[in-house]
PDB file of C-alpha atoms in Angstrom:
ATOM      1  CA  MET D  18     103.667  66.897  76.951  1.00 53.00           C
ATOM      2  CA  PHE D  19     105.358  67.930  80.060  1.00 50.00           C
ATOM      3  CA  LEU D  20     103.515  71.072  79.580  1.00 51.00           C
ATOM      4  CA  ASN D  21     100.388  69.589  79.647  1.00 59.00           C
ATOM      5  CA  VAL D  22     101.045  67.504  82.327  1.00 54.00           C
ATOM      6  CA  GLN D  23     101.905  70.239  84.643  1.00 56.00           C
ATOM      7  CA  LEU D  24      98.698  72.221  83.611  1.00 50.00           C
ATOM      8  CA  GLN D  25      96.987  68.801  84.678  1.00 63.00           C
ATOM      9  CA  GLY D  26      98.588  68.941  88.193  1.00 66.00           C
ATOM     10  CA  ILE D  27     100.944  65.731  87.894  1.00 72.00           C
ATOM     11  CA  SER D  28     104.364  65.831  88.725  1.00 77.00           C
ATOM     12  CA  SER D  29     107.158  64.772  86.168  1.00 78.00           C
ATOM     13  CA  SER D  30     108.345  61.688  88.412  1.00 81.00           C
ATOM     14  CA  THR D  31     104.536  60.302  88.136  1.00 80.00           C
ATOM     15  CA  VAL D  32     105.187  60.491  84.332  1.00 79.00           C
ATOM     16  CA  TYR D  33     108.218  58.756  84.259  1.00 81.00           C
ATOM     17  CA  ASN D  34     107.302  55.997  86.200  1.00 83.00           C
ATOM     18  CA  ILE D  35     104.136  55.109  83.877  1.00 82.00           C
ATOM     19  CA  ILE D  36     106.644  55.411  81.170  1.00 84.00           C
ATOM     20  CA  LYS D  37     109.055  53.057  82.259  1.00 85.00           C
ATOM     21  CA  ARG D  38     106.218  50.536  83.467  1.00 82.00           C
ATOM     22  CA  PHE D  39     104.633  50.620  80.047  1.00 82.00           C
ATOM     23  CA  ARG D  40     108.272  49.715  78.755  1.00 85.00           C
ATOM     24  CA  GLU D  41     108.958  46.766  80.873  1.00 82.00           C
ATOM     25  CA  SER D  42     105.459  45.472  81.203  1.00 80.00           C
ATOM     26  CA  GLY D  43     103.252  46.723  78.607  1.00 78.00           C
ATOM     27  CA  GLU D  44     100.791  47.879  81.295  1.00 78.00           C
ATOM     28  CA  ILE D  45     100.235  51.659  82.485  1.00 75.00           C
ATOM     29  CA  SER D  46      98.135  50.811  85.802  1.00 74.00           C
ATOM     30  CA  ALA D  47     100.318  49.983  89.097  1.00 69.00           C
ATOM     31  CA  SER D  48     100.399  46.307  89.992  1.00 67.00           C
ATOM     32  CA  LYS D  49      98.044  45.039  93.117  1.00 64.00           C
ATOM     33  CA  TRP D  50      99.878  45.648  96.593  1.00 62.00           C
ATOM     34  CA  GLN D  51     100.956  42.990  98.743  1.00 58.00           C
ATOM     35  CA  GLY D  52      99.218  44.642 101.960  1.00 67.00           C
ATOM     36  CA  ARG D  53      99.402  43.086 105.200  1.00 76.00           C
ATOM     37  CA  ARG D  54     100.426  39.572 105.845  1.00 78.00           C
ATOM     38  CA  PRO D  55      96.835  37.702 106.753  1.00 80.00           C
ATOM     39  CA  THR D  56      96.730  36.841 110.504  1.00 84.00           C
ATOM     40  CA  LEU D  57      95.301  33.175 109.709  1.00 84.00           C
ATOM     41  CA  ASN D  58      97.265  31.029 106.907  1.00 87.00           C
ATOM     42  CA  VAL D  59      95.125  28.389 104.973  1.00 88.00           C
ATOM     43  CA  ARG D  60      95.848  25.695 107.718  1.00 90.00           C
ATOM     44  CA  ASP D  61      94.455  27.920 110.644  1.00 87.00           C
ATOM     45  CA  LEU D  62      91.645  28.513 108.060  1.00 87.00           C
ATOM     46  CA  ARG D  63      90.703  24.750 107.533  1.00 88.00           C
ATOM     47  CA  SER D  64      91.198  24.238 111.452  1.00 86.00           C
ATOM     48  CA  LEU D  65      88.786  27.171 112.112  1.00 82.00           C
ATOM     49  CA  ARG D  66      86.050  25.738 109.963  1.00 82.00           C
ATOM     50  CA  ARG D  67      86.647  22.477 111.345  1.00 82.00           C
ATOM     51  CA  HIS D  68      85.906  23.574 114.656  1.00 77.00           C
ATOM     52  CA  CYS D  69      82.881  25.855 113.933  1.00 74.00           C
ATOM     53  CA  ILE D  70      81.396  22.613 112.034  1.00 73.00           C
ATOM     54  CA  LYS D  71      82.042  20.743 115.151  1.00 72.00           C
ATOM     55  CA  LYS D  72      81.180  22.662 117.981  1.00 68.00           C
ATOM     56  CA  THR D  73      78.438  25.132 116.643  1.00 65.00           C
ATOM     57  CA  THR D  74      77.714  27.006 120.020  1.00 61.00           C
ATOM     58  CA  SER D  75      80.040  30.061 119.884  1.00 55.00           C
ATOM     59  CA  PHE D  76      81.637  30.734 123.348  1.00 55.00           C
ATOM     60  CA  CYS D  77      82.950  34.038 122.404  1.00 53.00           C
ATOM     61  CA  ASN D  78      80.514  35.889 124.056  1.00 50.00           C
ATOM     62  CA  GLY D  79      81.297  34.026 127.518  1.00 47.00           C
ATOM     63  CA  TYR D  80      85.301  35.283 127.162  1.00 41.00           C
ATOM     64  CA  TYR D  81      84.144  38.756 126.009  1.00 44.00           C
ATOM     65  CA  HIS D  82      81.524  39.369 128.666  1.00 47.00           C
ATOM     66  CA  MET D  83      83.524  37.661 131.757  1.00 46.00           C
ATOM     67  CA  GLY D  84      83.508  40.046 134.639  1.00 46.00           C
ATOM     68  CA  SER D  85      81.193  42.398 133.174  1.00 46.00           C
ATOM     69  CA  GLY D  86      78.236  40.911 134.728  1.00 48.00           C
ATOM     70  CA  THR D  87      79.669  41.922 138.262  1.00 44.00           C
ATOM     71  CA  LEU D  88      78.443  45.261 137.508  1.00 42.00           C
ATOM     72  CA  GLN D  89      74.772  45.145 136.337  1.00 48.00           C
ATOM     73  CA  LYS D  90      73.205  46.135 139.608  1.00 46.00           C
ATOM     74  CA  THR D  91      69.663  48.104 139.585  1.00 48.00           C
ATOM     75  CA  ILE D  92      69.598  51.598 141.866  1.00 46.00           C
ATOM     76  CA  VAL D  93      66.510  51.893 143.552  1.00 48.00           C
ATOM     77  CA  SER D  94      66.710  55.597 144.278  1.00 54.00           C
ATOM     78  CA  GLU D  95      69.218  58.771 144.838  1.00 52.00           C
ATOM     79  CA  HIS D  96      69.241  58.514 148.310  1.00 52.00           C
ATOM     80  CA  SER D  97      70.705  54.680 147.959  1.00 53.00           C
ATOM     81  CA  SER D  98      73.024  56.572 145.152  1.00 53.00           C
ATOM     82  CA  SER D  99      74.594  59.200 147.462  1.00 54.00           C
ATOM     83  CA  LEU D 100      74.844  56.544 150.267  1.00 53.00           C
ATOM     84  CA  HIS D 101      77.234  54.332 147.552  1.00 52.00           C
ATOM     85  CA  LEU D 102      79.047  57.351 146.723  1.00 51.00           C
ATOM     86  CA  GLN D 103      80.093  57.879 150.211  1.00 55.00           C
ATOM     87  CA  VAL D 104      80.842  54.563 150.577  1.00 52.00           C
ATOM     88  CA  GLN D 105      82.875  54.568 147.943  1.00 49.00           C
ATOM     89  CA  VAL D 106      84.626  57.661 148.745  1.00 48.00           C
ATOM     90  CA  LYS D 107      85.432  56.784 152.248  1.00 50.00           C
ATOM     91  CA  THR D 108      86.913  53.633 150.736  1.00 50.00           C
ATOM     92  CA  LEU D 109      89.275  55.367 148.781  1.00 48.00           C
ATOM     93  CA  PRO D 110      91.196  57.476 151.587  1.00 46.00           C
ATOM     94  CA  CYS D 111      94.626  56.746 150.106  1.00 44.00           C
ATOM     95  CA  LYS D 112      95.320  55.140 146.393  1.00 47.00           C
ATOM     96  CA  SER D 113      97.995  52.804 148.190  1.00 51.00           C
ATOM     97  CA  LYS D 114      97.413  49.158 147.193  1.00 58.00           C
ATOM     98  CA  ALA D 115      98.063  48.660 150.767  1.00 66.00           C
ATOM     99  CA  ILE D 116      94.851  49.134 152.518  1.00 68.00           C
ATOM    100  CA  TYR D 117      92.856  46.530 150.477  1.00 74.00           C
ATOM    101  CA  GLN D 118      95.410  43.668 151.486  1.00 82.00           C
ATOM    102  CA  GLN D 119      92.971  43.853 154.501  1.00 85.00           C
ATOM    103  CA  HIS D 120      90.179  42.969 153.135  1.00 88.00           C
ATOM    104  CA  LEU D 121      88.588  39.661 153.665  1.00 91.00           C
ATOM    105  CA  CYS D 122      86.124  38.999 150.800  1.00 91.00           C
ATOM    106  CA  SER D 123      83.255  36.725 151.222  1.00 92.00           C
ATOM    107  CA  ASP D 124      80.462  35.348 149.020  1.00 91.00           C
ATOM    108  CA  GLU D 125      78.413  32.740 147.928  1.00 92.00           C
ATOM    109  CA  SER D 126      77.752  31.422 144.409  1.00 91.00           C
ATOM    110  CA  THR D 127      75.632  29.055 142.669  1.00 91.00           C
ATOM    111  CA  PHE D 128      76.699  26.495 140.250  1.00 91.00           C
ATOM    112  CA  LEU D 129      74.389  24.342 137.814  1.00 87.00           C
ATOM    113  CA  ILE D 130      74.981  21.335 135.931  1.00 84.00           C
ATOM    114  CA  VAL D 131      73.766  22.473 132.432  1.00 73.00           C
ATOM    115  CA  PHE D 132      73.301  19.974 129.809  1.00 60.00           C
ATOM    116  CA  GLY D 133      73.201  20.353 126.076  1.00 54.00           C
ATOM    117  CA  ASN D 134      74.998  23.000 124.306  1.00 53.00           C
ATOM    118  CA  HIS D 135      76.328  25.738 126.083  1.00 56.00           C
ATOM    119  CA  GLY D 136      76.019  29.488 124.594  1.00 59.00           C
ATOM    120  CA  ARG D 137      73.604  32.010 123.172  1.00 62.00           C
ATOM    121  CA  ARG D 138      74.737  31.514 119.613  1.00 71.00           C
ATOM    122  CA  VAL D 139      74.924  28.499 116.974  1.00 74.00           C
ATOM    123  CA  LEU D 140      77.152  28.997 114.297  1.00 76.00           C
ATOM    124  CA  ARG D 141      75.657  26.923 111.071  1.00 77.00           C
ATOM    125  CA  ALA D 142      75.066  27.176 107.468  1.00 81.00           C
ATOM    126  CA  LYS D 143      71.732  28.458 106.148  1.00 81.00           C
ATOM    127  CA  GLU D 144      70.782  25.003 105.211  1.00 82.00           C
ATOM    128  CA  GLU D 145      71.215  23.445 108.491  1.00 80.00           C
ATOM    129  CA  LYS D 146      68.308  24.874 110.451  1.00 78.00           C
ATOM    130  CA  ASP D 147      66.589  22.040 110.911  1.00 81.00           C
ATOM    131  CA  CYS D 148      69.407  19.958 112.188  1.00 80.00           C
ATOM    132  CA  PRO D 149      69.336  18.662 115.258  1.00 76.00           C
ATOM    133  CA  ASP D 150      72.737  19.352 116.242  1.00 73.00           C
ATOM    134  CA  CYS D 151      72.494  22.649 115.998  1.00 75.00           C
ATOM    135  CA  PHE D 152      69.020  23.031 118.501  1.00 74.00           C
ATOM    136  CA  GLN D 153      69.760  24.753 121.534  1.00 70.00           C
ATOM    137  CA  ARG D 154      68.732  21.946 124.540  1.00 70.00           C
ATOM    138  CA  LYS D 155      67.751  23.209 128.123  1.00 71.00           C
ATOM    139  CA  VAL D 156      67.054  21.611 131.490  1.00 71.00           C
ATOM    140  CA  GLN D 157      64.338  22.873 133.445  1.00 74.00           C
ATOM    141  CA  LYS D 158      65.745  23.763 137.016  1.00 78.00           C
ATOM    142  CA  PRO D 159      68.822  21.776 136.729  1.00 79.00           C
ATOM    143  CA  ALA D 160      70.404  20.368 139.559  1.00 84.00           C
ATOM    144  CA  SER D 161      72.973  22.930 141.308  1.00 87.00           C
ATOM    145  CA  LEU D 162      75.092  23.298 144.558  1.00 90.00           C
ATOM    146  CA  MET D 163      75.308  26.441 146.699  1.00 92.00           C
ATOM    147  CA  VAL D 164      79.418  27.301 147.236  1.00 94.00           C
ATOM    148  CA  TRP D 165      80.737  29.771 150.119  1.00 94.00           C
ATOM    149  CA  GLY D 166      84.044  31.084 150.219  1.00 94.00           C
ATOM    150  CA  CYS D 167      86.001  33.879 150.914  1.00 93.00           C
ATOM    151  CA  VAL D 168      89.618  35.496 149.300  1.00 93.00           C
ATOM    152  CA  SER D 169      92.212  37.968 149.705  1.00 91.00           C
ATOM    153  CA  ALA D 170      95.546  38.525 148.886  1.00 90.00           C
ATOM    154  CA  HIS D 171      97.033  36.426 151.139  1.00 90.00           C
ATOM    155  CA  GLY D 172      95.270  33.198 149.916  1.00 91.00           C
ATOM    156  CA  MET D 173      91.933  31.509 150.072  1.00 91.00           C
ATOM    157  CA  SER D 174      89.963  29.985 152.583  1.00 90.00           C
ATOM    158  CA  ASN D 175      88.679  26.220 152.444  1.00 88.00           C
ATOM    159  CA  MET D 176      85.488  26.071 150.143  1.00 89.00           C
ATOM    160  CA  HIS D 177      82.499  24.983 151.720  1.00 92.00           C
ATOM    161  CA  ILE D 178      79.519  23.261 150.009  1.00 92.00           C
ATOM    162  CA  CYS D 179      76.103  24.293 151.349  1.00 90.00           C
ATOM    163  CA  GLU D 180      73.316  21.765 151.688  1.00 84.00           C
ATOM    164  CA  GLY D 181      69.904  23.276 151.537  1.00 82.00           C
ATOM    165  CA  THR D 182      68.905  26.509 152.242  1.00 85.00           C
ATOM    166  CA  ILE D 183      70.773  29.304 153.847  1.00 89.00           C
ATOM    167  CA  ASN D 184      69.603  30.839 156.456  1.00 92.00           C
ATOM    168  CA  ALA D 185      71.287  33.195 159.345  1.00 93.00           C
ATOM    169  CA  LYS D 186      71.543  30.227 161.549  1.00 93.00           C
ATOM    170  CA  ARG D 187      73.300  28.208 158.824  1.00 93.00           C
ATOM    171  CA  TYR D 188      75.640  30.982 157.832  1.00 94.00           C
ATOM    172  CA  ILE D 189      76.706  31.700 161.655  1.00 95.00           C
ATOM    173  CA  GLN D 190      77.919  27.974 161.290  1.00 94.00           C
ATOM    174  CA  VAL D 191      79.731  28.401 158.218  1.00 94.00           C
ATOM    175  CA  LEU D 192      81.719  31.273 159.484  1.00 94.00           C
ATOM    176  CA  GLU D 193      82.504  30.237 162.685  1.00 94.00           C
ATOM    177  CA  GLN D 194      83.807  26.867 161.039  1.00 93.00           C
ATOM    178  CA  HIS D 195      85.425  27.901 157.888  1.00 93.00           C
ATOM    179  CA  MET D 196      85.551  31.910 158.007  1.00 93.00           C
ATOM    180  CA  LEU D 197      87.257  32.581 161.659  1.00 93.00           C
ATOM    181  CA  PRO D 198      90.164  29.575 161.013  1.00 93.00           C
ATOM    182  CA  SER D 199      90.695  30.774 157.558  1.00 92.00           C
ATOM    183  CA  LYS D 200      90.999  34.739 159.042  1.00 92.00           C
ATOM    184  CA  GLN D 201      93.491  33.416 161.583  1.00 92.00           C
ATOM    185  CA  ARG D 202      95.337  31.294 159.201  1.00 92.00           C
ATOM    186  CA  LEU D 203      95.522  34.331 156.268  1.00 91.00           C
ATOM    187  CA  PHE D 204      96.002  37.130 158.205  1.00 90.00           C
ATOM    188  CA  GLN D 205      97.667  35.652 161.682  1.00 88.00           C
ATOM    189  CA  GLY D 206      96.523  38.198 163.963  1.00 84.00           C
ATOM    190  CA  ARG D 207      96.700  41.263 161.751  1.00 88.00           C
ATOM    191  CA  PRO D 208      93.672  43.645 161.300  1.00 87.00           C
ATOM    192  CA  CYS D 209      91.509  42.261 159.169  1.00 88.00           C
ATOM    193  CA  LEU D 210      87.792  44.036 157.321  1.00 90.00           C
ATOM    194  CA  PHE D 211      85.437  41.550 156.765  1.00 92.00           C
ATOM    195  CA  GLN D 212      83.456  41.722 153.237  1.00 89.00           C
ATOM    196  CA  GLN D 213      79.854  40.567 152.750  1.00 90.00           C
ATOM    197  CA  ASP D 214      77.239  41.673 150.992  1.00 88.00           C
ATOM    198  CA  ASN D 215      73.590  42.539 152.038  1.00 86.00           C
ATOM    199  CA  ALA D 216      71.794  38.737 151.685  1.00 87.00           C
ATOM    200  CA  LYS D 217      69.179  38.363 154.525  1.00 91.00           C
ATOM    201  CA  PRO D 218      71.423  35.602 156.239  1.00 92.00           C
ATOM    202  CA  HIS D 219      74.459  38.159 156.208  1.00 92.00           C
ATOM    203  CA  SER D 220      72.685  41.569 157.683  1.00 89.00           C
ATOM    204  CA  ALA D 221      70.171  39.576 159.886  1.00 92.00           C
ATOM    205  CA  ARG D 222      70.536  40.532 163.488  1.00 94.00           C
ATOM    206  CA  VAL D 223      71.523  37.756 165.013  1.00 95.00           C
ATOM    207  CA  THR D 224      74.384  37.432 162.359  1.00 94.00           C
ATOM    208  CA  THR D 225      75.541  41.021 163.244  1.00 93.00           C
ATOM    209  CA  ALA D 226      75.629  40.369 166.861  1.00 95.00           C
ATOM    210  CA  TRP D 227      77.670  37.215 166.211  1.00 95.00           C
ATOM    211  CA  LEU D 228      79.869  39.037 164.249  1.00 94.00           C
ATOM    212  CA  HIS D 229      80.093  41.821 166.653  1.00 93.00           C
ATOM    213  CA  SER D 230      80.981  39.363 169.791  1.00 93.00           C
ATOM    214  CA  LYS D 231      83.776  37.760 167.818  1.00 92.00           C
ATOM    215  CA  ARG D 232      85.058  41.151 167.147  1.00 92.00           C
ATOM    216  CA  VAL D 233      85.122  40.909 163.283  1.00 92.00           C
ATOM    217  CA  ARG D 234      85.149  44.385 161.651  1.00 92.00           C
ATOM    218  CA  VAL D 235      82.513  44.371 158.758  1.00 90.00           C
ATOM    219  CA  LEU D 236      82.648  46.717 155.737  1.00 86.00           C
ATOM    220  CA  ASP D 237      79.783  49.099 155.202  1.00 82.00           C
ATOM    221  CA  TRP D 238      77.303  47.799 152.523  1.00 77.00           C
ATOM    222  CA  PRO D 239      75.076  50.226 151.239  1.00 70.00           C
ATOM    223  CA  ALA D 240      71.612  48.553 149.806  1.00 69.00           C
ATOM    224  CA  CYS D 241      71.848  47.569 146.155  1.00 67.00           C
ATOM    225  CA  SER D 242      75.442  48.507 145.696  1.00 66.00           C
ATOM    226  CA  PRO D 243      77.543  47.433 142.808  1.00 61.00           C
ATOM    227  CA  ASP D 244      79.671  43.983 143.846  1.00 67.00           C
ATOM    228  CA  LEU D 245      83.301  44.943 143.195  1.00 76.00           C
ATOM    229  CA  SER D 246      84.508  42.164 145.352  1.00 83.00           C
ATOM    230  CA  PRO D 247      87.149  40.153 143.875  1.00 88.00           C
ATOM    231  CA  ILE D 248      85.622  37.107 144.870  1.00 91.00           C
ATOM    232  CA  GLU D 249      82.878  37.642 142.001  1.00 90.00           C
ATOM    233  CA  ASN D 250      85.885  37.296 139.473  1.00 90.00           C
ATOM    234  CA  VAL D 251      87.041  34.156 141.074  1.00 92.00           C
ATOM    235  CA  TRP D 252      83.293  32.700 140.571  1.00 92.00           C
ATOM    236  CA  CYS D 253      83.267  33.961 136.920  1.00 90.00           C
ATOM    237  CA  VAL D 254      86.776  31.708 136.070  1.00 91.00           C
ATOM    238  CA  MET D 255      85.712  29.023 137.863  1.00 92.00           C
ATOM    239  CA  LYS D 256      82.273  28.899 136.499  1.00 90.00           C
ATOM    240  CA  HIS D 257      83.712  29.137 132.783  1.00 88.00           C
ATOM    241  CA  LYS D 258      85.830  26.236 133.249  1.00 90.00           C
ATOM    242  CA  ILE D 259      83.658  23.979 134.662  1.00 90.00           C
ATOM    243  CA  ARG D 260      81.219  24.721 131.992  1.00 85.00           C
ATOM    244  CA  GLN D 261      83.829  23.479 129.396  1.00 83.00           C
ATOM    245  CA  LEU D 262      84.309  20.076 131.585  1.00 87.00           C
ATOM    246  CA  ARG D 263      80.150  19.424 131.588  1.00 84.00           C
ATOM    247  CA  PRO D 264      79.576  17.487 134.631  1.00 88.00           C
ATOM    248  CA  ARG D 265      77.034  15.284 134.398  1.00 86.00           C
ATOM    249  CA  THR D 266      76.384  14.424 137.941  1.00 89.00           C
ATOM    250  CA  VAL D 267      76.372  16.000 141.502  1.00 90.00           C
ATOM    251  CA  GLU D 268      79.259  14.359 142.162  1.00 92.00           C
ATOM    252  CA  GLN D 269      81.475  15.298 139.244  1.00 92.00           C
ATOM    253  CA  LEU D 270      80.023  18.873 139.887  1.00 92.00           C
ATOM    254  CA  LYS D 271      81.599  19.033 143.490  1.00 92.00           C
ATOM    255  CA  LEU D 272      84.557  17.406 142.149  1.00 94.00           C
ATOM    256  CA  TYR D 273      85.074  19.809 139.423  1.00 93.00           C
ATOM    257  CA  ILE D 274      84.372  22.960 142.118  1.00 93.00           C
ATOM    258  CA  LYS D 275      86.786  21.535 144.490  1.00 93.00           C
ATOM    259  CA  GLN D 276      89.736  21.240 141.806  1.00 93.00           C
ATOM    260  CA  GLU D 277      89.160  24.708 140.066  1.00 93.00           C
ATOM    261  CA  TRP D 278      88.998  26.154 143.758  1.00 94.00           C
ATOM    262  CA  GLU D 279      92.388  24.852 144.715  1.00 92.00           C
ATOM    263  CA  ARG D 280      93.612  25.719 141.164  1.00 92.00           C
ATOM    264  CA  ILE D 281      93.238  29.612 141.412  1.00 92.00           C
ATOM    265  CA  PRO D 282      96.750  30.840 141.885  1.00 91.00           C
ATOM    266  CA  PRO D 283      98.104  33.116 144.570  1.00 90.00           C
ATOM    267  CA  THR D 284      99.484  35.963 141.486  1.00 90.00           C
ATOM    268  CA  LYS D 285      95.685  35.993 140.300  1.00 91.00           C
ATOM    269  CA  LEU D 286      94.089  36.797 143.792  1.00 90.00           C
ATOM    270  CA  GLN D 287      96.808  39.713 144.118  1.00 89.00           C
ATOM    271  CA  GLN D 288      96.211  40.954 140.531  1.00 89.00           C
ATOM    272  CA  LEU D 289      92.240  41.156 141.496  1.00 88.00           C
ATOM    273  CA  VAL D 290      92.938  42.826 144.634  1.00 87.00           C
ATOM    274  CA  SER D 291      95.075  45.250 143.268  1.00 85.00           C
ATOM    275  CA  LEU D 292      92.721  46.225 140.646  1.00 85.00           C
ATOM    276  CA  VAL D 293      89.978  47.215 143.238  1.00 83.00           C
ATOM    277  CA  PRO D 294      91.250  50.727 143.597  1.00 80.00           C
ATOM    278  CA  LYS D 295      91.071  51.283 140.286  1.00 82.00           C
ATOM    279  CA  ARG D 296      87.572  49.990 140.111  1.00 79.00           C
ATOM    280  CA  LEU D 297      86.608  52.111 142.800  1.00 77.00           C
ATOM    281  CA  LEU D 298      87.840  55.260 141.380  1.00 79.00           C
ATOM    282  CA  SER D 299      86.041  54.509 137.928  1.00 78.00           C
ATOM    283  CA  VAL D 300      82.640  54.144 140.061  1.00 74.00           C
ATOM    284  CA  VAL D 301      83.378  57.412 141.380  1.00 74.00           C
ATOM    285  CA  LYS D 302      83.893  59.182 138.618  1.00 75.00           C
ATOM    286  CA  ARG D 303      80.927  58.250 136.931  1.00 70.00           C
ATOM    287  CA  LYS D 304      78.618  57.999 140.224  1.00 63.00           C
ATOM    288  CA  VAL D 305      76.889  55.275 138.823  1.00 52.00           C
ATOM    289  CA  MET D 306      76.411  53.388 142.380  1.00 47.00           C
TER     290      MET D 306
END
């Protein structure tokens, strides 16, 4: 028998284990392995099922794509791409994080009052397609607020809620009332580089002249440049948290915006600023400007 087994290419230990298993249990097949312990136990599965039934809107995409939208910018020409690459390389003279401690990043963002289900998808059973709770609800042209702020590794400015449309004149007033005091408070006379995008109120001649008269150094910003400013991540975090609070009125939205702005920890700002060199280097390597 063992000669036949050897001719079949089966080891003698395998034959011994099969005979032993047959004598002990009467079976020749191996028992099913226990395998890896499941991540969710029975109680966790029941809790997950209740959550999916109660809140049919999926928020997974909101978590997964947090921060990725800041890189989705359109390139208009190869000339612009070349300018972007030159600026990124110029901004990377040294890989030390100290140079980015001098940046004061400014930006505006719009916060909406969104009613109904939040999210792109709804989790439901096949027979629930006509259930009203599973419908996506929208409000055409919901109420909104335009918010201005600036951040740095040393802290944040006072947040300003803009009333009406922002033009060059109103933008200068915001800078004079909020940016200059925050710059003095955060940097205390140390050198500072002001960062803003190329929105029309920012790049207007009157705005450029005002910044020059106040001796504010401004970071060069090519057209259609990818926005790698840390404040974009701050806006994203705030919007995600405010969306969970579900404000119903403009006053509630103002209150939630101020609360979430003040709750941003200093360690979070330092972490975002420290990641700027890595982002710039990644953009330069890919030559995707």
